[in-house]
């Protein structure tokens, strides 16, 4: 479609907290409309009626400039604040509308309507597990240290730049999983067997696999023209590591077409590890 | 409330993708009902009618055992799959219901109904920026390297265990911000001024502040009974660093009561840095 016909639309994500929930949900929905260019405004920490009135002015100003109604996603708990936002000249996609009252009716207990509740969050076991897991992932990144592998829930292995580090970080931060990661280098692969430190923890190993084309592209961004980034080198390493995965019976996943969210979700599904959530 | 009266309820988060959106939204809603104990089932990658029928059996089995209707949050795009899920004996909180059709009507363009769309995701600038930012945060964690500070969007500073590393990781992974972090040690604080490497990048500095009580608690979990974890040591370091923040005019934030999501959101708000989102 020619650029002049591209539909543009302003979107507001409004929350009394960080706006991360509104943003996550909104993006899932907006991804269904790839032809539209969305101009995103993220507005966290709207807790008073005064704050809300300012946001309404901002939305209305946007509508006046663009001549189209902006889309508004909100996750506001306070009904008074929500009502004010609803007065804006906008298409209101009230995420919580109906849901909280439906839950209230079903659970036969009133919602707290407490905004934030961060204190409860940071003192929860779940939150502490996540923060501990992030520190664990960093301390045990890239084979730097191996002496804490007995405390790991899982040890990701793979060739350099196959996605081990971002996956380890995501699993720890989002799901509270204690993840170590270890790169199998050319020397390891020449041996055609696992290094001793990994053999001792074989039940925790999980392999990442990637197509040679994709690996070449990723390594080229890092070191263009190097042997490290060459097709023949990448292919050789990948054949060797796949051989080890198969001969050692290590579960593995081809992550070439996957985002870190998807790799992480699949790894949990395959290994049976549980998300540590509240 | 005595334990015997605690309300328990099973909850299903069902998605054709990772289920992260359903889970994020569901948790925001369920947090409004702290008196209820929710037994969470997360079910990603439900894309066929066959998959959906199995999930319906699982929900119905759960209902039979518990005698109460389970709560079901789904973010299914395919209407046929969604209809099958809706046949379960459950309270259906269909997240996308109505929203996609409302958007379709407003945007005058049909939704793609493509499930996943991961290929589009991993080739997007946004995704690449996030992965690069994660590698940047790790390479520039804890003052390990300082020669890339010219490429940083922000440099977090603070005393040991004030939350720099988890915040840097969250900002990079979630928002694609390039974050370095540098711990101000006792020697730096004795000088009562910034180390040279930080003075050169003063405009990028952002300080984390924390209450002495909280810092003592965090350091005690790491090294109980040490001088490092003592109240007097923590208080001394915090007074010195607050003095530097104020005298140097460095923006700072007391993070004692904040989750990493909240710290990250506030940091963006104060600095004006923009989330790198699609």
Coordinates of C-alpha atoms in Angstrom, one line a residue:
Chain A
X1 CA 0.0 0.0 0.0
X2 CA 1.5 3.4 -0.9
X3 CA 2.7 5.5 2.0
X4 CA 0.1 8.2 1.4
X5 CA -2.7 5.7 2.0
X6 CA -1.2 4.3 5.2
X7 CA -3.7 4.6 8.1
X8 CA -2.3 6.3 11.1
X9 CA -3.9 6.3 14.5
X10 CA -2.9 7.6 18.0
X11 CA -3.2 5.2 20.8
X12 CA -3.1 5.9 24.6
X13 CA -2.2 3.3 27.2
X14 CA -3.3 4.7 30.5
X15 CA -2.8 3.1 34.0
X16 CA -2.7 3.9 37.7
X17 CA 0.4 1.7 37.8
X18 CA 3.3 1.2 35.4
X19 CA 0.9 0.8 32.3
X20 CA 2.8 -2.4 31.4
X21 CA -0.4 -4.5 31.5
X22 CA -2.3 -2.1 29.3
X23 CA 0.6 -1.9 26.9
X24 CA 1.1 -5.7 26.7
X25 CA -2.6 -6.3 26.0
X26 CA -2.9 -3.4 23.6
X27 CA 0.1 -4.5 21.6
X28 CA -1.4 -8.0 21.2
X29 CA -4.5 -6.5 19.9
X30 CA -2.9 -3.9 17.6
X31 CA -0.7 -6.6 16.1
X32 CA -3.8 -7.9 14.5
X33 CA -3.9 -4.7 12.4
X34 CA -0.4 -4.6 10.7
X35 CA -1.6 -2.1 8.0
X36 CA -2.2 0.7 10.6
X37 CA 0.7 2.8 11.9
X38 CA 0.0 3.4 15.6
X39 CA 1.4 6.4 17.4
X40 CA 1.7 5.2 20.9
X41 CA 1.4 7.4 24.1
X42 CA 2.1 5.6 27.3
X43 CA 0.7 7.3 30.4
X44 CA 1.5 5.6 33.7
X45 CA 0.6 6.6 37.3
X46 CA -2.7 8.3 36.7
X47 CA -4.3 8.0 40.2
X48 CA -6.1 11.3 40.9
X49 CA -9.1 13.0 39.2
X50 CA -6.7 15.9 38.5
X51 CA -4.2 13.7 36.7
X52 CA -7.1 12.3 34.7
X53 CA -8.4 15.7 33.6
X54 CA -4.9 16.5 32.2
X55 CA -4.9 13.3 30.2
X56 CA -8.3 14.1 28.8
X57 CA -7.0 17.4 27.6
X58 CA -4.0 15.6 26.0
X59 CA -6.3 13.1 24.2
X60 CA -8.6 15.9 23.0
X61 CA -5.7 17.9 21.7
X62 CA -4.5 14.9 19.8
X63 CA -8.0 14.4 18.3
X64 CA -8.2 18.0 17.2
X65 CA -4.9 17.8 15.4
X66 CA -5.5 14.5 13.7
X67 CA -9.3 14.7 13.1
X68 CA -9.7 11.1 14.1
X69 CA -10.7 9.6 17.5
X70 CA -7.6 8.3 19.3
X71 CA -7.8 4.8 20.8
X72 CA -7.6 4.6 24.5
X73 CA -6.7 1.4 26.5
X74 CA -6.9 1.8 30.2
X75 CA -6.4 -0.4 33.2
X76 CA -7.7 2.0 35.8
X77 CA -9.1 0.5 39.0
X78 CA -10.6 3.7 40.5
X79 CA -14.1 4.1 38.9
X80 CA -14.1 7.9 39.4
X81 CA -10.8 8.3 37.5
X82 CA -12.0 5.9 34.8
X83 CA -15.2 7.9 34.3
X84 CA -13.2 11.1 33.7
X85 CA -11.0 9.3 31.1
X86 CA -14.2 8.1 29.5
X87 CA -15.3 11.7 28.8
X88 CA -12.4 12.2 26.3
X89 CA -13.2 12.4 22.6
X90 CA -11.8 8.9 21.9
X91 CA -12.6 5.3 21.3
X92 CA -12.5 3.8 24.7
X93 CA -11.3 0.2 25.0
X94 CA -11.7 -0.1 28.8
X95 CA -9.8 -3.3 29.6
X96 CA -11.1 -3.8 33.1
X97 CA -14.7 -2.7 32.3
X98 CA -17.0 -5.5 33.2
X99 CA -14.2 -7.9 34.1
X100 CA -13.8 -6.7 37.7
X101 CA -17.6 -6.6 38.3
X102 CA -17.9 -10.1 36.8
X103 CA -15.1 -11.4 39.0
X104 CA -16.6 -9.7 42.1
X105 CA -20.0 -11.3 41.4
X106 CA -18.4 -14.7 40.8
X107 CA -16.0 -14.6 43.8
X108 CA -18.6 -13.1 46.1
X109 CA -15.9 -10.8 47.6
X110 CA -15.3 -7.1 47.0
X111 CA -12.2 -6.0 45.1
X112 CA -9.7 -4.0 47.1
X113 CA -9.4 -1.1 44.7
X114 CA -6.0 -0.5 46.1
X115 CA -3.8 1.1 43.6
X116 CA -0.4 -0.3 43.1
X117 CA 0.0 -2.6 46.1
X118 CA 3.7 -2.5 45.5
X119 CA 4.6 -3.3 49.0
X120 CA 2.8 -6.6 48.8
X121 CA 4.5 -7.3 45.5
X122 CA 8.1 -6.7 46.6
X123 CA 7.7 -8.6 49.8
X124 CA 6.2 -11.7 48.0
X125 CA 8.1 -14.9 47.6
X126 CA 7.5 -14.7 43.9
X127 CA 9.2 -11.3 43.6
X128 CA 12.2 -12.3 45.6
X129 CA 12.6 -15.5 43.5
X130 CA 12.6 -13.4 40.4
X131 CA 15.2 -11.0 41.6
X132 CA 17.4 -13.8 42.9
X133 CA 17.0 -15.6 39.6
X134 CA 18.2 -12.5 37.7
X135 CA 21.3 -12.3 39.8
X136 CA 21.8 -16.0 39.4
X137 CA 21.5 -15.8 35.6
X138 CA 24.1 -13.0 35.4
X139 CA 26.5 -14.7 37.8
X140 CA 26.3 -17.9 35.7
X141 CA 26.2 -16.4 32.2
X142 CA 28.3 -17.6 29.4
X143 CA 30.1 -20.4 31.3
X144 CA 31.7 -17.7 33.5
X145 CA 31.2 -19.8 36.6
X146 CA 30.2 -23.4 36.9
X147 CA 30.4 -24.1 40.7
X148 CA 26.7 -23.1 41.3
X149 CA 25.3 -25.5 38.7
X150 CA 23.9 -27.6 41.5
X151 CA 21.5 -24.7 42.3
X152 CA 20.4 -24.2 38.7
X153 CA 16.9 -25.2 37.6
X154 CA 18.2 -25.5 34.0
X155 CA 21.5 -25.1 32.1
X156 CA 21.1 -23.8 28.5
X157 CA 23.8 -24.9 26.1
X158 CA 24.4 -24.0 22.5
X159 CA 27.0 -22.4 20.1
X160 CA 28.0 -18.8 20.5
X161 CA 25.1 -16.4 19.6
X162 CA 22.3 -19.0 19.5
X163 CA 20.2 -17.0 22.0
X164 CA 21.3 -18.5 25.3
X165 CA 21.9 -15.3 27.2
X166 CA 18.7 -13.4 26.3
X167 CA 16.6 -16.6 27.0
X168 CA 18.3 -17.1 30.3
X169 CA 17.6 -13.5 31.3
X170 CA 13.9 -13.7 30.2
X171 CA 13.3 -17.0 32.0
X172 CA 14.8 -15.5 35.2
X173 CA 13.2 -12.1 35.1
X174 CA 9.7 -13.1 33.9
X175 CA 9.3 -16.5 35.4
X176 CA 11.8 -16.7 38.4
X177 CA 13.6 -19.7 36.9
X178 CA 17.3 -20.1 37.9
X179 CA 19.1 -20.5 34.6
X180 CA 22.8 -20.9 33.9
X181 CA 24.1 -20.9 30.4
X182 CA 27.3 -22.4 28.9
X183 CA 28.6 -21.9 25.3
X184 CA 30.0 -25.0 23.6
X185 CA 33.1 -23.7 21.9
X186 CA 35.1 -25.1 19.0
X187 CA 37.4 -27.0 21.4
X188 CA 34.4 -28.6 23.1
X189 CA 32.9 -29.5 19.8
X190 CA 36.1 -31.0 18.4
X191 CA 36.1 -33.4 21.3
X192 CA 32.6 -34.5 20.1
X193 CA 31.4 -34.9 23.7
X194 CA 30.3 -32.8 26.6
X195 CA 32.8 -31.0 28.8
X196 CA 33.1 -32.7 32.2
X197 CA 31.4 -29.9 34.1
X198 CA 28.3 -30.4 31.9
X199 CA 28.3 -34.2 32.1
X200 CA 27.9 -33.9 35.9
X201 CA 24.6 -32.0 35.5
X202 CA 23.3 -33.8 32.4
X203 CA 19.7 -33.9 33.6
X204 CA 19.6 -30.1 33.7
X205 CA 20.9 -29.5 30.2
X206 CA 18.8 -28.0 27.4
X207 CA 20.2 -27.3 24.0
X208 CA 19.4 -24.4 21.7
X209 CA 19.7 -25.1 17.9
X210 CA 19.6 -22.5 15.2
X211 CA 19.7 -22.6 11.3
X212 CA 23.1 -21.8 9.8
X213 CA 21.7 -18.9 7.7
X214 CA 20.3 -17.2 10.8
X215 CA 23.5 -17.8 12.8
X216 CA 25.6 -16.3 10.0
X217 CA 23.4 -13.2 10.0
X218 CA 23.6 -12.7 13.7
X219 CA 27.4 -13.3 13.9
X220 CA 27.9 -11.0 10.9
X221 CA 26.3 -8.1 12.8
X222 CA 28.8 -8.7 15.5
X223 CA 32.0 -9.5 13.5
X224 CA 31.4 -9.1 9.7
X225 CA 33.8 -11.0 7.4
X226 CA 35.3 -13.1 10.2
X227 CA 35.8 -16.8 10.2
X228 CA 33.5 -16.8 13.2
X229 CA 30.7 -15.5 11.1
X230 CA 31.4 -17.6 8.0
X231 CA 28.9 -20.1 6.7
X232 CA 31.3 -23.0 6.8
X233 CA 32.3 -22.3 10.4
X234 CA 28.7 -21.9 11.6
X235 CA 27.6 -25.0 9.7
X236 CA 30.4 -27.1 11.2
X237 CA 29.7 -26.0 14.8
X238 CA 26.0 -26.6 14.3
X239 CA 26.5 -30.1 12.9
X240 CA 28.8 -31.0 15.7
X241 CA 26.5 -29.7 18.4
X242 CA 23.4 -31.4 17.0
X243 CA 25.4 -34.6 17.0
X244 CA 26.1 -34.2 20.7
X245 CA 22.5 -33.3 21.5
X246 CA 21.3 -36.5 19.8
X247 CA 24.0 -38.9 21.0
X248 CA 23.7 -37.6 24.6
X249 CA 19.9 -37.5 24.5
X250 CA 19.7 -33.8 25.4
X251 CA 16.4 -32.2 24.7
X252 CA 16.8 -29.3 22.2
X253 CA 14.9 -26.8 20.3
X254 CA 15.4 -25.0 17.0
X255 CA 15.0 -21.3 17.9
X256 CA 15.6 -19.8 14.4
X257 CA 12.1 -18.4 14.0
X258 CA 11.3 -17.7 17.7
X259 CA 11.3 -14.6 19.9
X260 CA 12.8 -15.0 23.4
X261 CA 9.2 -15.0 24.8
X262 CA 8.5 -18.0 22.6
X263 CA 11.7 -19.8 23.3
X264 CA 11.2 -19.4 27.0
X265 CA 7.6 -20.6 26.9
X266 CA 8.6 -23.7 24.8
X267 CA 11.5 -24.5 27.1
X268 CA 9.1 -24.6 30.1
X269 CA 6.7 -26.7 28.2
X270 CA 9.3 -29.2 27.1
X271 CA 11.1 -29.4 30.5
X272 CA 8.0 -29.2 32.6
X273 CA 9.6 -26.4 34.7
X274 CA 6.9 -24.3 36.4
X275 CA 6.7 -20.5 36.2
X276 CA 7.3 -19.1 39.7
X277 CA 4.3 -16.8 39.8
X278 CA 2.4 -15.4 42.8
Chain B
X1 CA -9.4 -15.0 58.1
X2 CA -8.9 -18.6 59.3
X3 CA -7.4 -20.9 56.7
X4 CA -10.4 -23.1 56.6
X5 CA -12.4 -20.2 55.2
X6 CA -9.9 -19.2 52.6
X7 CA -11.6 -19.1 49.2
X8 CA -9.7 -21.1 46.6
X9 CA -10.3 -20.9 42.9
X10 CA -8.7 -22.4 39.8
X11 CA -7.8 -20.1 37.0
X12 CA -6.8 -20.9 33.4
X13 CA -4.8 -18.6 31.2
X14 CA -5.2 -19.9 27.6
X15 CA -3.5 -18.5 24.5
X16 CA -2.6 -19.4 21.0
X17 CA 0.8 -17.8 21.7
X18 CA 3.0 -17.7 24.8
X19 CA 0.0 -16.8 27.2
X20 CA 2.1 -14.0 28.6
X21 CA -0.5 -11.3 27.7
X22 CA -3.3 -13.3 29.3
X23 CA -1.2 -14.0 32.3
X24 CA -0.2 -10.3 32.7
X25 CA -3.7 -9.1 32.5
X26 CA -5.2 -11.8 34.6
X27 CA -2.7 -11.2 37.4
X28 CA -3.6 -7.4 37.4
X29 CA -7.2 -8.3 37.8
X30 CA -6.7 -11.1 40.4
X31 CA -4.5 -8.9 42.5
X32 CA -7.8 -7.0 43.3
X33 CA -8.9 -10.1 45.2
X34 CA -6.1 -10.8 47.7
X35 CA -8.4 -12.9 49.9
X36 CA -8.8 -15.6 47.3
X37 CA -6.1 -18.2 46.7
X38 CA -5.9 -18.8 42.9
X39 CA -4.6 -22.1 41.5
X40 CA -3.1 -21.0 38.3
X41 CA -3.0 -23.2 35.1
X42 CA -1.1 -21.6 32.2
X43 CA -1.9 -23.1 28.8
X44 CA 0.1 -21.7 25.8
X45 CA 0.0 -22.6 22.1
X46 CA -3.6 -23.7 21.8
X47 CA -4.1 -23.2 18.0
X48 CA -6.3 -26.1 16.8
X49 CA -9.8 -27.2 17.6
X50 CA -8.3 -30.5 18.8
X51 CA -6.1 -28.7 21.3
X52 CA -9.1 -26.7 22.5
X53 CA -11.2 -29.8 23.1
X54 CA -8.4 -31.2 25.3
X55 CA -8.3 -28.0 27.3
X56 CA -12.1 -28.1 27.7
X57 CA -11.8 -31.6 29.2
X58 CA -9.1 -30.3 31.6
X59 CA -11.3 -27.4 32.7
X60 CA -14.3 -29.7 33.2
X61 CA -12.3 -32.2 35.2
X62 CA -11.1 -29.3 37.4
X63 CA -14.7 -28.2 37.9
X64 CA -15.9 -31.6 38.8
X65 CA -13.2 -32.1 41.5
X66 CA -13.6 -28.6 43.0
X67 CA -17.4 -28.1 42.6
X68 CA -16.8 -24.5 41.6
X69 CA -16.6 -23.0 38.1
X70 CA -12.9 -22.3 37.2
X71 CA -12.1 -18.8 35.8
X72 CA -10.9 -18.8 32.2
X73 CA -8.9 -15.9 30.7
X74 CA -8.1 -16.4 27.1
X75 CA -6.5 -14.3 24.4
X76 CA -7.4 -16.6 21.5
X77 CA -7.6 -14.9 18.1
X78 CA -9.2 -17.8 16.1
X79 CA -13.0 -17.5 16.7
X80 CA -13.6 -21.3 16.2
X81 CA -11.0 -22.2 18.8
X82 CA -12.5 -19.6 21.1
X83 CA -16.0 -20.9 20.7
X84 CA -14.8 -24.4 21.8
X85 CA -13.2 -23.0 24.9
X86 CA -16.4 -21.2 25.7
X87 CA -18.2 -24.5 25.9
X88 CA -16.3 -25.5 29.1
X89 CA -18.1 -25.4 32.5
X90 CA -16.3 -22.2 33.5
X91 CA -16.6 -18.5 34.0
X92 CA -15.3 -17.1 30.8
X93 CA -13.4 -13.8 30.9
X94 CA -12.8 -13.5 27.2
X95 CA -10.1 -10.8 27.0
X96 CA -10.4 -10.2 23.3
X97 CA -14.1 -10.5 23.1
X98 CA -15.6 -7.4 21.6
X99 CA -12.3 -5.6 21.5
X100 CA -11.1 -6.9 18.2
X101 CA -14.5 -6.3 16.6
X102 CA -14.6 -2.8 18.1
X103 CA -11.1 -2.1 16.7
X104 CA -12.1 -3.6 13.3
X105 CA -15.1 -1.3 13.1
X106 CA -13.2 1.8 14.1
X107 CA -10.1 1.2 11.9
X108 CA -12.2 0.0 9.0
X109 CA -9.7 -2.7 8.2
X110 CA -9.9 -6.5 8.9
X111 CA -7.7 -8.1 11.5
X112 CA -5.2 -10.6 10.2
X113 CA -6.1 -13.4 12.5
X114 CA -2.6 -14.6 12.1
X115 CA -1.5 -16.6 15.0
X116 CA 1.8 -15.8 16.5
X117 CA 3.4 -13.7 13.7
X118 CA 6.7 -14.4 15.3
X119 CA 8.7 -14.0 12.1
X120 CA 7.5 -10.4 11.9
X121 CA 8.4 -9.9 15.5
X122 CA 11.9 -11.2 15.4
X123 CA 12.7 -9.2 12.3
X124 CA 11.4 -6.0 13.7
X125 CA 13.7 -3.1 14.7
X126 CA 12.1 -3.1 18.1
X127 CA 12.9 -6.8 18.8
X128 CA 16.5 -6.3 17.6
X129 CA 16.9 -3.2 19.8
X130 CA 15.7 -5.2 22.8
X131 CA 18.2 -8.1 22.2
X132 CA 21.0 -5.7 21.6
X133 CA 20.1 -3.8 24.8
X134 CA 20.1 -7.0 26.8
X135 CA 23.6 -7.8 25.6
X136 CA 24.7 -4.2 26.3
X137 CA 23.3 -4.3 29.9
X138 CA 25.2 -7.5 30.6
X139 CA 28.5 -6.3 29.1
X140 CA 28.2 -3.1 31.0
X141 CA 27.0 -4.5 34.3
X142 CA 28.4 -3.6 37.7
X143 CA 31.1 -1.2 36.3
X144 CA 32.8 -4.2 34.6
X145 CA 33.5 -2.1 31.5
X146 CA 33.2 1.6 31.0
X147 CA 34.5 2.1 27.5
X148 CA 31.1 1.8 25.9
X149 CA 29.4 4.5 28.0
X150 CA 29.2 6.8 25.0
X151 CA 26.7 4.3 23.5
X152 CA 24.6 4.1 26.7
X153 CA 21.2 5.7 26.9
X154 CA 21.5 5.9 30.7
X155 CA 24.0 4.9 33.4
X156 CA 22.5 3.8 36.7
X157 CA 24.6 4.5 39.8
X158 CA 24.1 3.5 43.4
X159 CA 25.6 1.6 46.3
X160 CA 25.9 -2.2 46.2
X161 CA 22.6 -4.0 46.2
X162 CA 20.4 -0.9 45.7
X163 CA 18.7 -2.5 42.6
X164 CA 20.9 -1.3 39.7
X165 CA 21.4 -4.7 38.0
X166 CA 17.7 -5.9 38.0
X167 CA 16.6 -2.5 36.9
X168 CA 19.1 -2.3 34.1
X169 CA 18.0 -5.8 32.9
X170 CA 14.4 -4.9 33.0
X171 CA 14.8 -1.6 31.1
X172 CA 16.8 -3.4 28.4
X173 CA 14.7 -6.5 28.0
X174 CA 11.3 -4.8 28.3
X175 CA 11.9 -1.4 26.8
X176 CA 15.0 -1.7 24.6
X177 CA 16.9 0.9 26.6
X178 CA 20.7 0.7 26.6
X179 CA 21.6 0.7 30.3
X180 CA 25.0 0.6 31.9
X181 CA 25.3 0.4 35.7
X182 CA 28.2 1.4 38.0
X183 CA 28.4 0.7 41.7
X184 CA 29.8 3.5 43.9
X185 CA 32.1 1.7 46.3
X186 CA 33.4 2.8 49.7
X187 CA 36.6 4.2 48.0
X188 CA 34.5 6.3 45.6
X189 CA 32.3 7.5 48.4
X190 CA 35.3 8.4 50.6
X191 CA 36.5 10.8 47.9
X192 CA 33.1 12.5 48.2
X193 CA 33.0 13.0 44.4
X194 CA 32.3 11.0 41.3
X195 CA 34.9 8.8 39.7
X196 CA 36.5 10.4 36.6
X197 CA 34.8 7.8 34.2
X198 CA 31.4 8.9 35.5
X199 CA 32.1 12.7 35.4
X200 CA 32.7 12.3 31.7
X201 CA 29.2 11.1 31.2
X202 CA 27.4 13.1 33.8
X203 CA 24.3 13.9 31.7
X204 CA 23.5 10.2 31.5
X205 CA 23.8 9.4 35.2
X206 CA 20.7 8.4 37.3
X207 CA 21.0 7.6 41.0
X208 CA 19.2 4.9 42.9
X209 CA 18.6 5.6 46.6
X210 CA 17.3 3.2 49.2
X211 CA 16.4 3.3 52.9
X212 CA 19.1 2.0 55.2
X213 CA 16.7 -0.6 56.8
X214 CA 15.9 -2.1 53.5
X215 CA 19.5 -2.1 52.4
X216 CA 20.5 -3.9 55.6
X217 CA 17.8 -6.5 55.0
X218 CA 19.0 -7.1 51.4
X219 CA 22.7 -7.3 52.2
X220 CA 22.0 -9.5 55.2
X221 CA 20.4 -12.1 52.9
X222 CA 23.6 -12.1 51.0
X223 CA 26.2 -11.8 53.8
X224 CA 24.6 -12.0 57.2
X225 CA 26.6 -10.5 60.1
X226 CA 29.2 -8.8 57.9
X227 CA 30.3 -5.2 58.1
X228 CA 28.9 -4.9 54.6
X229 CA 25.4 -5.7 55.9
X230 CA 25.7 -3.6 59.1
X231 CA 23.4 -0.7 59.7
X232 CA 26.2 1.8 60.3
X233 CA 28.0 0.8 57.1
X234 CA 24.8 1.0 55.0
X235 CA 23.8 4.4 56.6
X236 CA 27.3 5.8 56.0
X237 CA 27.3 4.8 52.3
X238 CA 23.8 6.1 51.8
X239 CA 24.5 9.5 53.4
X240 CA 27.7 9.9 51.3
X241 CA 26.0 8.9 48.0
X242 CA 23.0 11.2 48.6
X243 CA 25.4 14.0 49.2
X244 CA 27.0 13.3 45.8
X245 CA 23.6 13.1 44.0
X246 CA 22.6 16.5 45.5
X247 CA 25.9 18.3 45.1
X248 CA 26.4 17.1 41.5
X249 CA 22.7 17.7 40.6
X250 CA 22.2 14.0 39.6
X251 CA 18.5 13.0 39.4
X252 CA 17.8 10.2 41.8
X253 CA 14.9 8.0 43.1
X254 CA 14.2 6.3 46.4
X255 CA 13.4 2.7 45.3
X256 CA 12.9 1.2 48.8
X257 CA 9.2 0.4 48.2
X258 CA 9.3 -0.2 44.4
X259 CA 9.3 -3.3 42.2
X260 CA 11.7 -3.3 39.3
X261 CA 8.7 -2.6 37.0
X262 CA 7.9 0.5 39.0
X263 CA 11.5 1.7 39.2
X264 CA 11.9 1.3 35.5
X265 CA 8.7 3.1 34.7
X266 CA 9.6 6.0 37.0
X267 CA 13.1 6.2 35.6
X268 CA 11.7 6.6 32.1
X269 CA 9.2 9.2 33.3
X270 CA 11.9 11.3 35.1
X271 CA 14.5 11.1 32.4
X272 CA 12.1 11.4 29.4
X273 CA 13.7 8.3 27.8
X274 CA 11.2 6.6 25.4
X275 CA 10.3 2.9 25.5
X276 CA 11.5 1.4 22.2
X277 CA 8.4 -0.4 21.3
X278 CA 7.1 -1.5 17.9

